[in-house]
């Protein structure tokens, strides 16, 4: 399908903070709203909490719960949030093994201790991770249904999106059908193939997916077997719940860091748009997908008019501001649907329009040109009106992307020769 990226899951709900210290509650509210973008509702007692939940059931995406309140000294506030289905993070100054047991048996996301100066940022980080976990799909593979359900439930409490498979073959089929699966948690013993073989196949067929092996085997070589087969981590059964949670969170964090690095490598540093390399790597795929679906596809080259004159007059800083202004306008008007937008270098940008024939692409480009011409960019004390020229070509059934790009470039040259601030088309 013609989709270049997965959009994050939107949530219009609130964060609920239950904390009796007004000073700490205010600081936490400001920190959470700044870091998550979600509104925060605060209360300082079990009475206020019960009234809020009854008045607006389903309004809260996550709760931060102080374990000990004046009218709820034994974690009664946590009972309220958990009973009403609100994912909860516990924040407590009182902690021992008995308290830990009471917290964990209530199926909370995590607990954070009020024991050092990093407590507040640690708490906010825990909330952010839990919210982000909803964008991470994990596949649990185990042929024993009860064991599989227990593990899936633990992951669901952590807010991950969870799917399940009862065999190796079913797991591979799930991976083929769900390309958004990012992590596989697999048992070793399965009837059709063991965890080693599944790890090898995943590594070969789905190299971007991470795998964590689990086994109750007493053979200490099992962990080495998983890792040598391609797994990224291993946990022995019976596992300590918090250890498993930490290992999964660590692998998810690694995935996020890899994605960030890949995104940085694909982006132009100045404008934040995709770069020339990303355009070619993904443009050919989009063209092939459009052809397979039987829809047209066109390409355009855009160039800022008189850019050298602008640079000479306002310096490179002025030129950079003009480039960023055009990039912002293009992001708003061209980077939508399945379109692929990139900065090619200098003052030149490229746009791929899957689903648009030549006439439609010209109409879209003319709208882009008019939008940019209407806007002005402040350079010092001067308001500078920018204009752009565009060349457009339709990519035929047998055309290569490079050849079509060259035709669009010739059309761009023609547009400049005819006076600039216009759209011209390439001859077939």
PDB file of N, CA and C in Angstrom, residues 153-223:
ATOM      1  N   UNK A 153      -1.021 -10.424  28.854  1.00  0.00           N
ATOM      2  CA  UNK A 153      -1.665  -9.537  29.808  1.00  0.00           C
ATOM      3  C   UNK A 153      -0.657  -8.582  30.451  1.00  0.00           C
ATOM      4  N   UNK A 154       0.513  -9.104  30.791  1.00  0.00           N
ATOM      5  CA  UNK A 154       1.544  -8.268  31.382  1.00  0.00           C
ATOM      6  C   UNK A 154       1.953  -7.152  30.423  1.00  0.00           C
ATOM      7  N   UNK A 155       2.087  -7.478  29.151  1.00  0.00           N
ATOM      8  CA  UNK A 155       2.470  -6.475  28.160  1.00  0.00           C
ATOM      9  C   UNK A 155       1.354  -5.465  27.933  1.00  0.00           C
ATOM     10  N   UNK A 156       0.114  -5.930  27.952  1.00  0.00           N
ATOM     11  CA  UNK A 156      -1.022  -5.023  27.779  1.00  0.00           C
ATOM     12  C   UNK A 156      -1.100  -4.022  28.923  1.00  0.00           C
ATOM     13  N   UNK A 157      -0.778  -4.469  30.140  1.00  0.00           N
ATOM     14  CA  UNK A 157      -0.750  -3.552  31.287  1.00  0.00           C
ATOM     15  C   UNK A 157       0.294  -2.459  31.057  1.00  0.00           C
ATOM     16  N   UNK A 158       1.386  -2.811  30.404  1.00  0.00           N
ATOM     17  CA  UNK A 158       2.420  -1.833  30.071  1.00  0.00           C
ATOM     18  C   UNK A 158       2.027  -0.954  28.886  1.00  0.00           C
ATOM     19  N   UNK A 159       0.803  -1.155  28.395  1.00  0.00           N
ATOM     20  CA  UNK A 159       0.208  -0.346  27.322  1.00  0.00           C
ATOM     21  C   UNK A 159       0.698  -0.707  25.919  1.00  0.00           C
ATOM     22  N   UNK A 160       1.411  -1.815  25.760  1.00  0.00           N
ATOM     23  CA  UNK A 160       1.802  -2.247  24.429  1.00  0.00           C
ATOM     24  C   UNK A 160       0.594  -2.793  23.673  1.00  0.00           C
ATOM     25  N   UNK A 161       0.629  -2.676  22.352  1.00  0.00           N
ATOM     26  CA  UNK A 161      -0.354  -3.348  21.506  1.00  0.00           C
ATOM     27  C   UNK A 161       0.143  -4.778  21.300  1.00  0.00           C
ATOM     28  N   UNK A 162      -0.654  -5.769  21.676  1.00  0.00           N
ATOM     29  CA  UNK A 162      -0.185  -7.155  21.720  1.00  0.00           C
ATOM     30  C   UNK A 162      -0.980  -8.027  20.766  1.00  0.00           C
ATOM     31  N   UNK A 163      -0.257  -8.868  20.012  1.00  0.00           N
ATOM     32  CA  UNK A 163      -0.875  -9.929  19.219  1.00  0.00           C
ATOM     33  C   UNK A 163      -0.227 -11.238  19.627  1.00  0.00           C
ATOM     34  N   UNK A 164      -0.892 -12.349  19.341  1.00  0.00           N
ATOM     35  CA  UNK A 164      -0.425 -13.642  19.834  1.00  0.00           C
ATOM     36  C   UNK A 164      -0.353 -14.677  18.717  1.00  0.00           C
ATOM     37  N   UNK A 165       0.553 -15.636  18.894  1.00  0.00           N
ATOM     38  CA  UNK A 165       0.668 -16.774  17.990  1.00  0.00           C
ATOM     39  C   UNK A 165       0.975 -18.017  18.814  1.00  0.00           C
ATOM     40  N   UNK A 166       0.412 -19.151  18.381  1.00  0.00           N
ATOM     41  CA  UNK A 166       0.583 -20.390  19.116  1.00  0.00           C
ATOM     42  C   UNK A 166       1.621 -21.319  18.537  1.00  0.00           C
ATOM     43  N   UNK A 167       2.287 -20.903  17.456  1.00  0.00           N
ATOM     44  CA  UNK A 167       3.317 -21.741  16.838  1.00  0.00           C
ATOM     45  C   UNK A 167       4.259 -20.864  16.035  1.00  0.00           C
ATOM     46  N   UNK A 168       5.372 -21.456  15.610  1.00  0.00           N
ATOM     47  CA  UNK A 168       6.331 -20.716  14.815  1.00  0.00           C
ATOM     48  C   UNK A 168       5.766 -20.292  13.474  1.00  0.00           C
ATOM     49  N   UNK A 169       5.069 -21.213  12.791  1.00  0.00           N
ATOM     50  CA  UNK A 169       4.491 -20.890  11.489  1.00  0.00           C
ATOM     51  C   UNK A 169       3.442 -19.789  11.611  1.00  0.00           C
ATOM     52  N   UNK A 170       2.638 -19.862  12.662  1.00  0.00           N
ATOM     53  CA  UNK A 170       1.643 -18.816  12.877  1.00  0.00           C
ATOM     54  C   UNK A 170       2.324 -17.481  13.148  1.00  0.00           C
ATOM     55  N   UNK A 171       3.427 -17.503  13.853  1.00  0.00           N
ATOM     56  CA  UNK A 171       4.167 -16.275  14.133  1.00  0.00           C
ATOM     57  C   UNK A 171       4.694 -15.649  12.845  1.00  0.00           C
ATOM     58  N   UNK A 172       5.253 -16.469  11.963  1.00  0.00           N
ATOM     59  CA  UNK A 172       5.776 -15.950  10.693  1.00  0.00           C
ATOM     60  C   UNK A 172       4.653 -15.378   9.838  1.00  0.00           C
ATOM     61  N   UNK A 173       3.497 -16.041   9.855  1.00  0.00           N
ATOM     62  CA  UNK A 173       2.344 -15.527   9.115  1.00  0.00           C
ATOM     63  C   UNK A 173       1.875 -14.194   9.692  1.00  0.00           C
ATOM     64  N   UNK A 174       1.903 -14.074  11.018  1.00  0.00           N
ATOM     65  CA  UNK A 174       1.515 -12.825  11.665  1.00  0.00           C
ATOM     66  C   UNK A 174       2.483 -11.694  11.283  1.00  0.00           C
ATOM     67  N   UNK A 175       3.754 -11.991  11.219  1.00  0.00           N
ATOM     68  CA  UNK A 175       4.742 -10.983  10.844  1.00  0.00           C
ATOM     69  C   UNK A 175       4.546 -10.527   9.403  1.00  0.00           C
ATOM     70  N   UNK A 176       4.215 -11.463   8.519  1.00  0.00           N
ATOM     71  CA  UNK A 176       3.952 -11.098   7.121  1.00  0.00           C
ATOM     72  C   UNK A 176       2.723 -10.210   7.006  1.00  0.00           C
ATOM     73  N   UNK A 177       1.705 -10.509   7.821  1.00  0.00           N
ATOM     74  CA  UNK A 177       0.436  -9.780   7.731  1.00  0.00           C
ATOM     75  C   UNK A 177       0.443  -8.469   8.506  1.00  0.00           C
ATOM     76  N   UNK A 178       1.386  -8.321   9.452  1.00  0.00           N
ATOM     77  CA  UNK A 178       1.423  -7.130  10.315  1.00  0.00           C
ATOM     78  C   UNK A 178       2.824  -6.529  10.305  1.00  0.00           C
ATOM     79  N   UNK A 179       3.154  -5.743   9.281  1.00  0.00           N
ATOM     80  CA  UNK A 179       4.512  -5.191   9.193  1.00  0.00           C
ATOM     81  C   UNK A 179       4.851  -4.195  10.296  1.00  0.00           C
ATOM     82  N   UNK A 180       3.850  -3.815  11.114  1.00  0.00           N
ATOM     83  CA  UNK A 180       4.134  -2.884  12.211  1.00  0.00           C
ATOM     84  C   UNK A 180       4.587  -3.593  13.483  1.00  0.00           C
ATOM     85  N   UNK A 181       4.646  -4.939  13.471  1.00  0.00           N
ATOM     86  CA  UNK A 181       5.197  -5.650  14.631  1.00  0.00           C
ATOM     87  C   UNK A 181       6.679  -5.321  14.749  1.00  0.00           C
ATOM     88  N   UNK A 182       7.080  -4.871  15.931  1.00  0.00           N
ATOM     89  CA  UNK A 182       8.464  -4.443  16.122  1.00  0.00           C
ATOM     90  C   UNK A 182       9.279  -5.382  17.010  1.00  0.00           C
ATOM     91  N   UNK A 183       8.589  -6.144  17.864  1.00  0.00           N
ATOM     92  CA  UNK A 183       9.289  -7.009  18.815  1.00  0.00           C
ATOM     93  C   UNK A 183       8.537  -8.329  18.937  1.00  0.00           C
ATOM     94  N   UNK A 184       9.289  -9.427  18.966  1.00  0.00           N
ATOM     95  CA  UNK A 184       8.723 -10.756  19.167  1.00  0.00           C
ATOM     96  C   UNK A 184       9.270 -11.316  20.469  1.00  0.00           C
ATOM     97  N   UNK A 185       8.371 -11.806  21.326  1.00  0.00           N
ATOM     98  CA  UNK A 185       8.762 -12.499  22.557  1.00  0.00           C
ATOM     99  C   UNK A 185       8.376 -13.953  22.368  1.00  0.00           C
ATOM    100  N   UNK A 186       9.364 -14.839  22.273  1.00  0.00           N
ATOM    101  CA  UNK A 186       9.093 -16.224  21.881  1.00  0.00           C
ATOM    102  C   UNK A 186       9.624 -17.239  22.889  1.00  0.00           C
ATOM    103  N   UNK A 187       8.800 -18.249  23.139  1.00  0.00           N
ATOM    104  CA  UNK A 187       9.218 -19.399  23.936  1.00  0.00           C
ATOM    105  C   UNK A 187      10.147 -20.277  23.101  1.00  0.00           C
ATOM    106  N   UNK A 188      10.890 -21.162  23.773  1.00  0.00           N
ATOM    107  CA  UNK A 188      11.772 -22.074  23.045  1.00  0.00           C
ATOM    108  C   UNK A 188      11.025 -23.301  22.556  1.00  0.00           C
ATOM    109  N   UNK A 189      10.246 -23.951  23.424  1.00  0.00           N
ATOM    110  CA  UNK A 189       9.588 -25.207  23.068  1.00  0.00           C
ATOM    111  C   UNK A 189       8.297 -24.947  22.305  1.00  0.00           C
ATOM    112  N   UNK A 190       8.242 -25.392  21.026  1.00  0.00           N
ATOM    113  CA  UNK A 190       7.028 -25.310  20.217  1.00  0.00           C
ATOM    114  C   UNK A 190       6.967 -26.530  19.320  1.00  0.00           C
ATOM    115  N   UNK A 191       5.771 -26.968  18.940  1.00  0.00           N
ATOM    116  CA  UNK A 191       5.659 -28.243  18.230  1.00  0.00           C
ATOM    117  C   UNK A 191       6.209 -28.228  16.811  1.00  0.00           C
ATOM    118  N   UNK A 192       6.088 -27.110  16.085  1.00  0.00           N
ATOM    119  CA  UNK A 192       6.474 -27.120  14.670  1.00  0.00           C
ATOM    120  C   UNK A 192       7.912 -26.694  14.431  1.00  0.00           C
ATOM    121  N   UNK A 193       8.419 -25.783  15.260  1.00  0.00           N
ATOM    122  CA  UNK A 193       9.825 -25.378  15.178  1.00  0.00           C
ATOM    123  C   UNK A 193      10.217 -24.801  16.527  1.00  0.00           C
ATOM    124  N   UNK A 194      11.469 -24.984  16.919  1.00  0.00           N
ATOM    125  CA  UNK A 194      11.870 -24.439  18.212  1.00  0.00           C
ATOM    126  C   UNK A 194      12.196 -22.957  18.084  1.00  0.00           C
ATOM    127  N   UNK A 195      12.448 -22.309  19.217  1.00  0.00           N
ATOM    128  CA  UNK A 195      12.711 -20.886  19.225  1.00  0.00           C
ATOM    129  C   UNK A 195      13.946 -20.495  18.449  1.00  0.00           C
ATOM    130  N   UNK A 196      14.950 -21.386  18.393  1.00  0.00           N
ATOM    131  CA  UNK A 196      16.153 -21.094  17.632  1.00  0.00           C
ATOM    132  C   UNK A 196      15.819 -20.926  16.146  1.00  0.00           C
ATOM    133  N   UNK A 197      15.047 -21.885  15.619  1.00  0.00           N
ATOM    134  CA  UNK A 197      14.702 -21.845  14.197  1.00  0.00           C
ATOM    135  C   UNK A 197      13.845 -20.623  13.884  1.00  0.00           C
ATOM    136  N   UNK A 198      12.905 -20.312  14.782  1.00  0.00           N
ATOM    137  CA  UNK A 198      12.078 -19.127  14.566  1.00  0.00           C
ATOM    138  C   UNK A 198      12.943 -17.868  14.561  1.00  0.00           C
ATOM    139  N   UNK A 199      13.905 -17.801  15.474  1.00  0.00           N
ATOM    140  CA  UNK A 199      14.798 -16.639  15.515  1.00  0.00           C
ATOM    141  C   UNK A 199      15.584 -16.501  14.214  1.00  0.00           C
ATOM    142  N   UNK A 200      16.074 -17.632  13.686  1.00  0.00           N
ATOM    143  CA  UNK A 200      16.834 -17.577  12.431  1.00  0.00           C
ATOM    144  C   UNK A 200      15.970 -17.077  11.284  1.00  0.00           C
ATOM    145  N   UNK A 201      14.729 -17.562  11.222  1.00  0.00           N
ATOM    146  CA  UNK A 201      13.845 -17.154  10.122  1.00  0.00           C
ATOM    147  C   UNK A 201      13.440 -15.682  10.241  1.00  0.00           C
ATOM    148  N   UNK A 202      13.182 -15.245  11.459  1.00  0.00           N
ATOM    149  CA  UNK A 202      12.839 -13.833  11.648  1.00  0.00           C
ATOM    150  C   UNK A 202      14.016 -12.947  11.257  1.00  0.00           C
ATOM    151  N   UNK A 203      15.204 -13.358  11.654  1.00  0.00           N
ATOM    152  CA  UNK A 203      16.404 -12.565  11.329  1.00  0.00           C
ATOM    153  C   UNK A 203      16.585 -12.456   9.817  1.00  0.00           C
ATOM    154  N   UNK A 204      16.240 -13.543   9.095  1.00  0.00           N
ATOM    155  CA  UNK A 204      16.410 -13.553   7.644  1.00  0.00           C
ATOM    156  C   UNK A 204      15.278 -12.819   6.922  1.00  0.00           C
ATOM    157  N   UNK A 205      14.034 -13.034   7.364  1.00  0.00           N
ATOM    158  CA  UNK A 205      12.867 -12.501   6.651  1.00  0.00           C
ATOM    159  C   UNK A 205      12.426 -11.128   7.147  1.00  0.00           C
ATOM    160  N   UNK A 206      12.691 -10.844   8.417  1.00  0.00           N
ATOM    161  CA  UNK A 206      12.252  -9.572   9.013  1.00  0.00           C
ATOM    162  C   UNK A 206      13.397  -8.988   9.844  1.00  0.00           C
ATOM    163  N   UNK A 207      14.461  -8.540   9.186  1.00  0.00           N
ATOM    164  CA  UNK A 207      15.685  -8.155   9.913  1.00  0.00           C
ATOM    165  C   UNK A 207      15.518  -6.970  10.852  1.00  0.00           C
ATOM    166  N   UNK A 208      14.480  -6.154  10.687  1.00  0.00           N
ATOM    167  CA  UNK A 208      14.310  -4.987  11.565  1.00  0.00           C
ATOM    168  C   UNK A 208      13.558  -5.331  12.853  1.00  0.00           C
ATOM    169  N   UNK A 209      12.991  -6.537  12.913  1.00  0.00           N
ATOM    170  CA  UNK A 209      12.239  -6.950  14.098  1.00  0.00           C
ATOM    171  C   UNK A 209      13.205  -7.474  15.159  1.00  0.00           C
ATOM    172  N   UNK A 210      13.032  -7.042  16.395  1.00  0.00           N
ATOM    173  CA  UNK A 210      13.845  -7.549  17.484  1.00  0.00           C
ATOM    174  C   UNK A 210      13.143  -8.747  18.125  1.00  0.00           C
ATOM    175  N   UNK A 211      13.946  -9.662  18.707  1.00  0.00           N
ATOM    176  CA  UNK A 211      13.393 -10.873  19.290  1.00  0.00           C
ATOM    177  C   UNK A 211      13.979 -11.114  20.676  1.00  0.00           C
ATOM    178  N   UNK A 212      13.101 -11.402  21.628  1.00  0.00           N
ATOM    179  CA  UNK A 212      13.506 -11.766  22.982  1.00  0.00           C
ATOM    180  C   UNK A 212      13.075 -13.201  23.235  1.00  0.00           C
ATOM    181  N   UNK A 213      14.037 -14.060  23.559  1.00  0.00           N
ATOM    182  CA  UNK A 213      13.735 -15.468  23.819  1.00  0.00           C
ATOM    183  C   UNK A 213      13.411 -15.717  25.278  1.00  0.00           C
ATOM    184  N   UNK A 214      12.518 -16.672  25.509  1.00  0.00           N
ATOM    185  CA  UNK A 214      12.149 -17.081  26.871  1.00  0.00           C
ATOM    186  C   UNK A 214      12.175 -18.600  26.936  1.00  0.00           C
ATOM    187  N   UNK A 215      12.667 -19.143  28.033  1.00  0.00           N
ATOM    188  CA  UNK A 215      12.662 -20.595  28.186  1.00  0.00           C
ATOM    189  C   UNK A 215      12.724 -20.970  29.656  1.00  0.00           C
ATOM    190  N   UNK A 216      12.059 -22.095  29.971  1.00  0.00           N
ATOM    191  CA  UNK A 216      12.139 -22.645  31.324  1.00  0.00           C
ATOM    192  C   UNK A 216      13.194 -23.746  31.408  1.00  0.00           C
ATOM    193  N   UNK A 217      13.931 -23.930  30.328  1.00  0.00           N
ATOM    194  CA  UNK A 217      14.972 -24.954  30.293  1.00  0.00           C
ATOM    195  C   UNK A 217      16.046 -24.668  31.333  1.00  0.00           C
ATOM    196  N   UNK A 218      16.530 -25.729  31.958  1.00  0.00           N
ATOM    197  CA  UNK A 218      17.625 -25.583  32.926  1.00  0.00           C
ATOM    198  C   UNK A 218      18.987 -25.635  32.243  1.00  0.00           C
ATOM    199  N   UNK A 219      18.978 -25.895  30.939  1.00  0.00           N
ATOM    200  CA  UNK A 219      20.224 -25.931  30.180  1.00  0.00           C
ATOM    201  C   UNK A 219      20.730 -24.501  29.982  1.00  0.00           C
ATOM    202  N   UNK A 220      21.871 -24.190  30.554  1.00  0.00           N
ATOM    203  CA  UNK A 220      22.399 -22.825  30.498  1.00  0.00           C
ATOM    204  C   UNK A 220      22.800 -22.423  29.086  1.00  0.00           C
ATOM    205  N   UNK A 221      22.913 -23.420  28.182  1.00  0.00           N
ATOM    206  CA  UNK A 221      23.296 -23.099  26.804  1.00  0.00           C
ATOM    207  C   UNK A 221      22.112 -22.594  25.979  1.00  0.00           C
ATOM    208  N   UNK A 222      20.903 -22.677  26.530  1.00  0.00           N
ATOM    209  CA  UNK A 222      19.724 -22.235  25.776  1.00  0.00           C
ATOM    210  C   UNK A 222      19.806 -20.754  25.448  1.00  0.00           C
ATOM    211  N   UNK A 223      20.249 -19.955  26.408  1.00  0.00           N
ATOM    212  CA  UNK A 223      20.351 -18.509  26.158  1.00  0.00           C
ATOM    213  C   UNK A 223      21.345 -18.228  25.040  1.00  0.00           C
TER     214      UNK A 223
END
